[in-house]
mmCIF file of C-alpha atoms in Angstrom:
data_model
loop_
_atom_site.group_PDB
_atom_site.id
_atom_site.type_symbol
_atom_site.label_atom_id
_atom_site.label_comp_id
_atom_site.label_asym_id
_atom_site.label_seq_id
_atom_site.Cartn_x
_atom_site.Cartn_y
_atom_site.Cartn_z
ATOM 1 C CA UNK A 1 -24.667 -30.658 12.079
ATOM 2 C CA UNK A 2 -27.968 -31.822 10.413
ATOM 3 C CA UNK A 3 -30.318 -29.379 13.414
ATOM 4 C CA UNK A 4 -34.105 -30.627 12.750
ATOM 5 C CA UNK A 5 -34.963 -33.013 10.099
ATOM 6 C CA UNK A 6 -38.009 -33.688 8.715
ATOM 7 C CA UNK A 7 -39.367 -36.968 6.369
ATOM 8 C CA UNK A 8 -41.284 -36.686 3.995
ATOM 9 C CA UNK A 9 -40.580 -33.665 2.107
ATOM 10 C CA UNK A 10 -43.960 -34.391 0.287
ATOM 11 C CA UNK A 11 -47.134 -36.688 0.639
ATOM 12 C CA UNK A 12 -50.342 -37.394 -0.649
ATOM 13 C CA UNK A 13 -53.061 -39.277 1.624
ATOM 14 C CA UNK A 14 -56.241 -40.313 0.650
ATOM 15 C CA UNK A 15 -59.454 -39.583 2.833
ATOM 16 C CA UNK A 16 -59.162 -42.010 6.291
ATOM 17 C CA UNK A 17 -55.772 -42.515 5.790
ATOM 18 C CA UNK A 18 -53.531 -42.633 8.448
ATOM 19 C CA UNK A 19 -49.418 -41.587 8.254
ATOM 20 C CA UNK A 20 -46.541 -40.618 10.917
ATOM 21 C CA UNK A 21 -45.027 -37.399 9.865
ATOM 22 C CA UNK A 22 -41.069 -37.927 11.402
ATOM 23 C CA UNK A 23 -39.059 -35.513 13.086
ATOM 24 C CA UNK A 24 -35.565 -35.353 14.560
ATOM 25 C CA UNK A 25 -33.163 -33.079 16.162
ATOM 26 C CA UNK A 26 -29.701 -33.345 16.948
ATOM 27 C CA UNK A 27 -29.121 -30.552 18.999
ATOM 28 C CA UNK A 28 -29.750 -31.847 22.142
ATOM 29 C CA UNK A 29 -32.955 -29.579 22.607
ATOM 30 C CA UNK A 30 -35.604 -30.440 25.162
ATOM 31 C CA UNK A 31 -38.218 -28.379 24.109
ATOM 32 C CA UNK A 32 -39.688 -29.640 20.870
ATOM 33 C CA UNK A 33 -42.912 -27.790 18.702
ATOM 34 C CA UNK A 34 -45.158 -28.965 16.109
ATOM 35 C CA UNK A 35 -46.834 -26.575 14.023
ATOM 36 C CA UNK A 36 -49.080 -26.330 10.650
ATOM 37 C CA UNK A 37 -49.264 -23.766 8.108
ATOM 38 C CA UNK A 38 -51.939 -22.302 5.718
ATOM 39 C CA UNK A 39 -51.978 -19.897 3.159
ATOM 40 C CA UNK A 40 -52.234 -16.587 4.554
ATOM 41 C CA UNK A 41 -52.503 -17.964 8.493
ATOM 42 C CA UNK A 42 -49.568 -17.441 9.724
ATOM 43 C CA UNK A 43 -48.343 -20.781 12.160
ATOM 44 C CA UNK A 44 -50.645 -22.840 14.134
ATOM 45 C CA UNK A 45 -49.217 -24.892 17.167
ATOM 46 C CA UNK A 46 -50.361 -28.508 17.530
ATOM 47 C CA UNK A 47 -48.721 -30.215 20.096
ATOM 48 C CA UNK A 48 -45.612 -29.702 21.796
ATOM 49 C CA UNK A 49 -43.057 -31.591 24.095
ATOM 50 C CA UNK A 50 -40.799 -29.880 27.005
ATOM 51 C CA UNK A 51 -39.020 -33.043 27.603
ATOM 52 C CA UNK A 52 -38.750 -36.809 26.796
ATOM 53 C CA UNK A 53 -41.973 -38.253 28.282
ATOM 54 C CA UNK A 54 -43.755 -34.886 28.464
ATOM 55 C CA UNK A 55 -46.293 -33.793 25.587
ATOM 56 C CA UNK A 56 -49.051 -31.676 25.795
ATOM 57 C CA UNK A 57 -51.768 -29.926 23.666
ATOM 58 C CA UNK A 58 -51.348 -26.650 21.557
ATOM 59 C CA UNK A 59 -54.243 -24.647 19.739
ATOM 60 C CA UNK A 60 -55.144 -26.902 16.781
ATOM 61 C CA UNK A 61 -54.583 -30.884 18.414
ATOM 62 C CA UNK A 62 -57.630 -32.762 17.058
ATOM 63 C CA UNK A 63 -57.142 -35.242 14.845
ATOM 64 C CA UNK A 64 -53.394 -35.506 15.732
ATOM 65 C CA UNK A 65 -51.184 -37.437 18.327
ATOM 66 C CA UNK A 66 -47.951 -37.078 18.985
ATOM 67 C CA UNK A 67 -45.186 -39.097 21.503
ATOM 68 C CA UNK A 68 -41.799 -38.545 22.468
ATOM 69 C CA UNK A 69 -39.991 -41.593 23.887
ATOM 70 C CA UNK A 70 -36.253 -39.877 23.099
ATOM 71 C CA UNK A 71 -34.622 -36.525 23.795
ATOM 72 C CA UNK A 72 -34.373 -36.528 20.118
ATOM 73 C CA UNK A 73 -37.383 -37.757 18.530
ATOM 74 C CA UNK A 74 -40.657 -36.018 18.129
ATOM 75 C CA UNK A 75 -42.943 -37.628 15.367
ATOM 76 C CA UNK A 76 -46.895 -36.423 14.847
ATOM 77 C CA UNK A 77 -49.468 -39.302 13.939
ATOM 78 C CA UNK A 78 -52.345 -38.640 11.442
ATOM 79 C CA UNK A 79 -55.090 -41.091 12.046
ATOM 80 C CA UNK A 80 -58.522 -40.538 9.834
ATOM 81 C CA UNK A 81 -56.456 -38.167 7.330
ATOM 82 C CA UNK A 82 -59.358 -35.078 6.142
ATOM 83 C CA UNK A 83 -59.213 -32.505 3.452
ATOM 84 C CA UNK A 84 -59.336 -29.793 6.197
ATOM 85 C CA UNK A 85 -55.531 -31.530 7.581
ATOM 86 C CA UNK A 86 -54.010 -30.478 3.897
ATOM 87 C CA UNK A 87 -51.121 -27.798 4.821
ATOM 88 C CA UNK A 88 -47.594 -27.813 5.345
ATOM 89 C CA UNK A 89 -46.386 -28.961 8.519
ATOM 90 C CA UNK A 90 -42.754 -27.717 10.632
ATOM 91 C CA UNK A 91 -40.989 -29.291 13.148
ATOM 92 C CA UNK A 92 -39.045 -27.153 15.478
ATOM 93 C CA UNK A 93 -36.749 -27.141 18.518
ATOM 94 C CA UNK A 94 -35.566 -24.876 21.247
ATOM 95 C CA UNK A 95 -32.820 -25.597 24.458
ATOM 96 C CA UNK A 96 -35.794 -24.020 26.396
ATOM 97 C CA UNK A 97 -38.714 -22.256 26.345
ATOM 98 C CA UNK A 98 -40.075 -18.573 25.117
ATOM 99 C CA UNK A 99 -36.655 -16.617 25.051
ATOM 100 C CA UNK A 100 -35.102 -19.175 23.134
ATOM 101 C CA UNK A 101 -34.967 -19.248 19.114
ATOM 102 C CA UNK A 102 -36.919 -22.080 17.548
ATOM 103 C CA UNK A 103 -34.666 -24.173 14.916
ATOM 104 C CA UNK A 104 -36.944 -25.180 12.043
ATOM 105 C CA UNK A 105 -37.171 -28.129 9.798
ATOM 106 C CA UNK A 106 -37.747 -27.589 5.732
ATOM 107 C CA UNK A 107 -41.162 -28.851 6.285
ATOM 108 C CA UNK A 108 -43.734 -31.638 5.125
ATOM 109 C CA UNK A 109 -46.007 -30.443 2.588
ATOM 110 C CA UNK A 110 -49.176 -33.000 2.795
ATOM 111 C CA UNK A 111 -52.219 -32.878 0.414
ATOM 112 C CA UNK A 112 -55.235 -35.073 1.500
ATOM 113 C CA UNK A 113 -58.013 -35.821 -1.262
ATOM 114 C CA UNK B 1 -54.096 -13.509 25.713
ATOM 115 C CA UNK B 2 -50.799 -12.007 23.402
ATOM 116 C CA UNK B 3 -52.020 -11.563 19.534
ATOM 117 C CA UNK B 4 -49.439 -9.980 16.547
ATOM 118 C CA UNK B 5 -50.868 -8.094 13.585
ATOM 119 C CA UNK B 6 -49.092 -7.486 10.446
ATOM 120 C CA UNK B 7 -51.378 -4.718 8.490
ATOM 121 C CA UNK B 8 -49.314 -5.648 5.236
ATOM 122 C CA UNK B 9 -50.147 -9.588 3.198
ATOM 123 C CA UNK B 10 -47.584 -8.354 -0.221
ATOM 124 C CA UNK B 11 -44.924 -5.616 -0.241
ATOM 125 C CA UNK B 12 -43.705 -5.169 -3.444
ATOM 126 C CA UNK B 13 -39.708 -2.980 -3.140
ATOM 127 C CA UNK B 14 -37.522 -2.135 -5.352
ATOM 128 C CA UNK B 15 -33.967 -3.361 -5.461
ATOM 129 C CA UNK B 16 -31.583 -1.547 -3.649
ATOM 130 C CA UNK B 17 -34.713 0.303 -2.252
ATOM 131 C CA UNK B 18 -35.034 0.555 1.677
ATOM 132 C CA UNK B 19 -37.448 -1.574 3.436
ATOM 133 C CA UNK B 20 -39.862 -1.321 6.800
ATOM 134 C CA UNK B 21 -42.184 -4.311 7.718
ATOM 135 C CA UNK B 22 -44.912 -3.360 10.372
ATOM 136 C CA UNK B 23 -45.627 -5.279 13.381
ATOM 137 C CA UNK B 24 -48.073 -4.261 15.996
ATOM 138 C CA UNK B 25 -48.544 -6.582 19.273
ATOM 139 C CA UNK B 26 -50.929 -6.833 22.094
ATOM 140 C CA UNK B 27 -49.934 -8.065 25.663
ATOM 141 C CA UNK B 28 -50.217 -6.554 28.963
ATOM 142 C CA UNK B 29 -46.429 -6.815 30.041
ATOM 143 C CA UNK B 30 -43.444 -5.675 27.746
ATOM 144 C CA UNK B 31 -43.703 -9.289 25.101
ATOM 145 C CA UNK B 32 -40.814 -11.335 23.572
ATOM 146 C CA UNK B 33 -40.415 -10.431 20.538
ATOM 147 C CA UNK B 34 -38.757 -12.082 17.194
ATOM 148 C CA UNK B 35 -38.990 -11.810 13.405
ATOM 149 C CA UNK B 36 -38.039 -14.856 11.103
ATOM 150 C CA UNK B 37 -38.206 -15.046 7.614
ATOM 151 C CA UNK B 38 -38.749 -18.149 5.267
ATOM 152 C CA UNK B 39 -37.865 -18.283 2.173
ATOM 153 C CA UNK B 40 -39.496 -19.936 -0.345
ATOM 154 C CA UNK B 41 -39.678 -24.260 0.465
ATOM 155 C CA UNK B 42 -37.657 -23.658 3.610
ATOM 156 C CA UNK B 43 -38.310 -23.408 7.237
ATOM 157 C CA UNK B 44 -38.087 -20.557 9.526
ATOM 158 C CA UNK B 45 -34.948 -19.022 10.333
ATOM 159 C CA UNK B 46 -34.555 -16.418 13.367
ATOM 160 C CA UNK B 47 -33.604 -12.778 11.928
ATOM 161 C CA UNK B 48 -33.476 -10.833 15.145
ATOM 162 C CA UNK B 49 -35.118 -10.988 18.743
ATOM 163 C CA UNK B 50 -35.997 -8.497 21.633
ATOM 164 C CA UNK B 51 -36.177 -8.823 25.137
ATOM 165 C CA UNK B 52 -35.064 -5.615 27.359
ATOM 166 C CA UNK B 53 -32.957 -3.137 26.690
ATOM 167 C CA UNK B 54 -32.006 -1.275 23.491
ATOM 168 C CA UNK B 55 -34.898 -1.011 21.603
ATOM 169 C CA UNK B 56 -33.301 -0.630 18.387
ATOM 170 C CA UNK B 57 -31.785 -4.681 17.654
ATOM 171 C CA UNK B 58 -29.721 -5.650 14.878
ATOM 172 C CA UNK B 59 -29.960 -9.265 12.952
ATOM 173 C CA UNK B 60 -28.326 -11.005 10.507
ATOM 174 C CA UNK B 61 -28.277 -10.057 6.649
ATOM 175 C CA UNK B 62 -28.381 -6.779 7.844
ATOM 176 C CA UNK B 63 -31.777 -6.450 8.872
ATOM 177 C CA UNK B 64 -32.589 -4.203 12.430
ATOM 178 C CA UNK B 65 -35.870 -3.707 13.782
ATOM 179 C CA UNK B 66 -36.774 -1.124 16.487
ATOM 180 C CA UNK B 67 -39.069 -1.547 19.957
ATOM 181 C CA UNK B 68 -41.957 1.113 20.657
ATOM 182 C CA UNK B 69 -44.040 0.589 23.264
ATOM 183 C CA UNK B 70 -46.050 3.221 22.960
ATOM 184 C CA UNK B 71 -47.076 2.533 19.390
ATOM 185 C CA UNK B 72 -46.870 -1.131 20.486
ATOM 186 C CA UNK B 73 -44.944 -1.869 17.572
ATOM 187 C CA UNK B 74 -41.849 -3.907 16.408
ATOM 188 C CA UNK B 75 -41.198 -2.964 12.890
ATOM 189 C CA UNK B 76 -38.428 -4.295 10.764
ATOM 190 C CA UNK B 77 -35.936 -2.509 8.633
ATOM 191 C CA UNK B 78 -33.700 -2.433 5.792
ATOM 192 C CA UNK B 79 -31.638 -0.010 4.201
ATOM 193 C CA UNK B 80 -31.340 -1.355 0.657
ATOM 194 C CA UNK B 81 -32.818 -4.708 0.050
ATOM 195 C CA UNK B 82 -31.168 -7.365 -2.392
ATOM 196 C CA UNK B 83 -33.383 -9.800 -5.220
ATOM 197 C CA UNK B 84 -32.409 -12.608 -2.142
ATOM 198 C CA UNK B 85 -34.628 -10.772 0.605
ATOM 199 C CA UNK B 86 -37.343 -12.074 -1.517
ATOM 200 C CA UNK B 87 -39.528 -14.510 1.529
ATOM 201 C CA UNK B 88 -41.959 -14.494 3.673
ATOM 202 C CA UNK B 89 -41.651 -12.638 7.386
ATOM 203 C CA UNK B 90 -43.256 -13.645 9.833
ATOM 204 C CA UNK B 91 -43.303 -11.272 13.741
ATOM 205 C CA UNK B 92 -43.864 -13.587 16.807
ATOM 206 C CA UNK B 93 -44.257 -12.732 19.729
ATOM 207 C CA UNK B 94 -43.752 -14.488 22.765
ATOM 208 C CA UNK B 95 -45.105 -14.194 26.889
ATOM 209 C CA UNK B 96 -43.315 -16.609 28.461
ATOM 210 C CA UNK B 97 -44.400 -20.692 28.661
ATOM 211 C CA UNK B 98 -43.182 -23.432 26.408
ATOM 212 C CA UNK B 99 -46.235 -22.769 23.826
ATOM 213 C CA UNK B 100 -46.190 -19.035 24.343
ATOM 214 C CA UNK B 101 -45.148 -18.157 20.622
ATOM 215 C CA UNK B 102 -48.000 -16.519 19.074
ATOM 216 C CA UNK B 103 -47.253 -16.073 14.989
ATOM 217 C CA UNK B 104 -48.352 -12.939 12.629
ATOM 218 C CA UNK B 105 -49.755 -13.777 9.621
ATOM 219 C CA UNK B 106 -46.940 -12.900 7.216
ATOM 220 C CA UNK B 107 -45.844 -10.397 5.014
ATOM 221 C CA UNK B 108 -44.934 -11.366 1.645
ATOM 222 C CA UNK B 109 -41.850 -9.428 0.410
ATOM 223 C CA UNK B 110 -41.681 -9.206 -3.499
ATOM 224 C CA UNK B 111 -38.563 -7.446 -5.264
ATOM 225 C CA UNK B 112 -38.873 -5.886 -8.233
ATOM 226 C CA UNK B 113 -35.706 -5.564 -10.550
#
């Protein structure tokens, strides 16, 4: 059972780049999180999905889309890479919302110069 | 809006030493609330999680964390911590919603030999 998987493990981008940062889960989950993390910050939602078809906005979304054509699928787009979109980046999944344990991904650590 | 404060960035323990990690929240109703720990280059993985009832929870690797309300705190707990508890904790907190997790910042758990 592979839960969330995430590809790349590492990237660099160069300023105005653009790059899909992949995601998949094999659980069967519908609910389906993106978040970023900086030194010190703690985890910042960026989009999420309750559903195939369904996506919506969390508390850091500019300069990112996201889509989610399958139940299992959830990948975030980059266009314009910055400096300010360096961090490290999870993918997570739930079977439902808030009192249900989020299954993680080993992460995407991207550097932008 | 829900917010999580841990007061601590480092704790440096020794092994074999007990172990508490503080967690203070803020919401208006009694909040969902979870610790996960990553370790270093991983993702998130849940420790333990309240909801109702007893206050006092128990998690895996032998971890518990208790539920005050009125010190609006959810601090975690160890009896006698191992070299491998070496990671990063995070408390979230949830109020219901499919982006309702709200992250702490992190403590950074350091064991000394």
């Amino acid at each position: 059972n592979a839960g969330v998987t995430q590809t790349p493990k590492f990237r660099i981008l160069k300023i105005g780049q653009s790059m899909t940062l992949q995601c998949a889960q094999d659980m069967n989950h519908n609910y389906m999180y993106w978040y970023r993390q900086d030194p010190g910050m703690g985890l910042k939602l960026i989009y999420y999905s309750v559903g195939a078809g369904i996506t919506d906005k969390g508390e850091v979304p500019n300069g990112y889309n996201v889509s989610r054509s399958t139940t299992e699928d959830f990948p975030l787009r980059l266009e314009l890479a910055a400096p300010s979109q360096t961090s490290v980046y999870f993918c997570a999944s739930a079977p439902s919302s808030y009192n249900s344990p989020l299954h993680f991904g080993n992460g995407t650590r991207l550097t932008v110069t | 809006a829900q917010s999580v404060t841990q007061p601590d960035i480092h704790i440096t323990v020794s092994e074999g030493a007990s172990l508490e990690l503080r967690c203070n929240y803020s919401y208006g109703a009694t909040p969902y609330l979870f610790w996960y720990v990553q370790s270093p280059g991983q993702g998130l993985q849940l420790l333990l999680k309240y909801f109702s009832g007893d206050t006092l929870v128990q998690g895996i690797k032998g971890f518990e964390a208790e539920f005050k309300r009125s010190q609006s705190s959810f601090n975690l707990r160890k009896p006698s911590v191992h070299w491998s508890d070496a990671a990063e904790y995070f408390c979230v907190t949830s109020g219901g919603g499919a982006d309702g997790l709200t992250f702490g910042k992190g403590t950074h758990l350091i064991i000394q030999p």
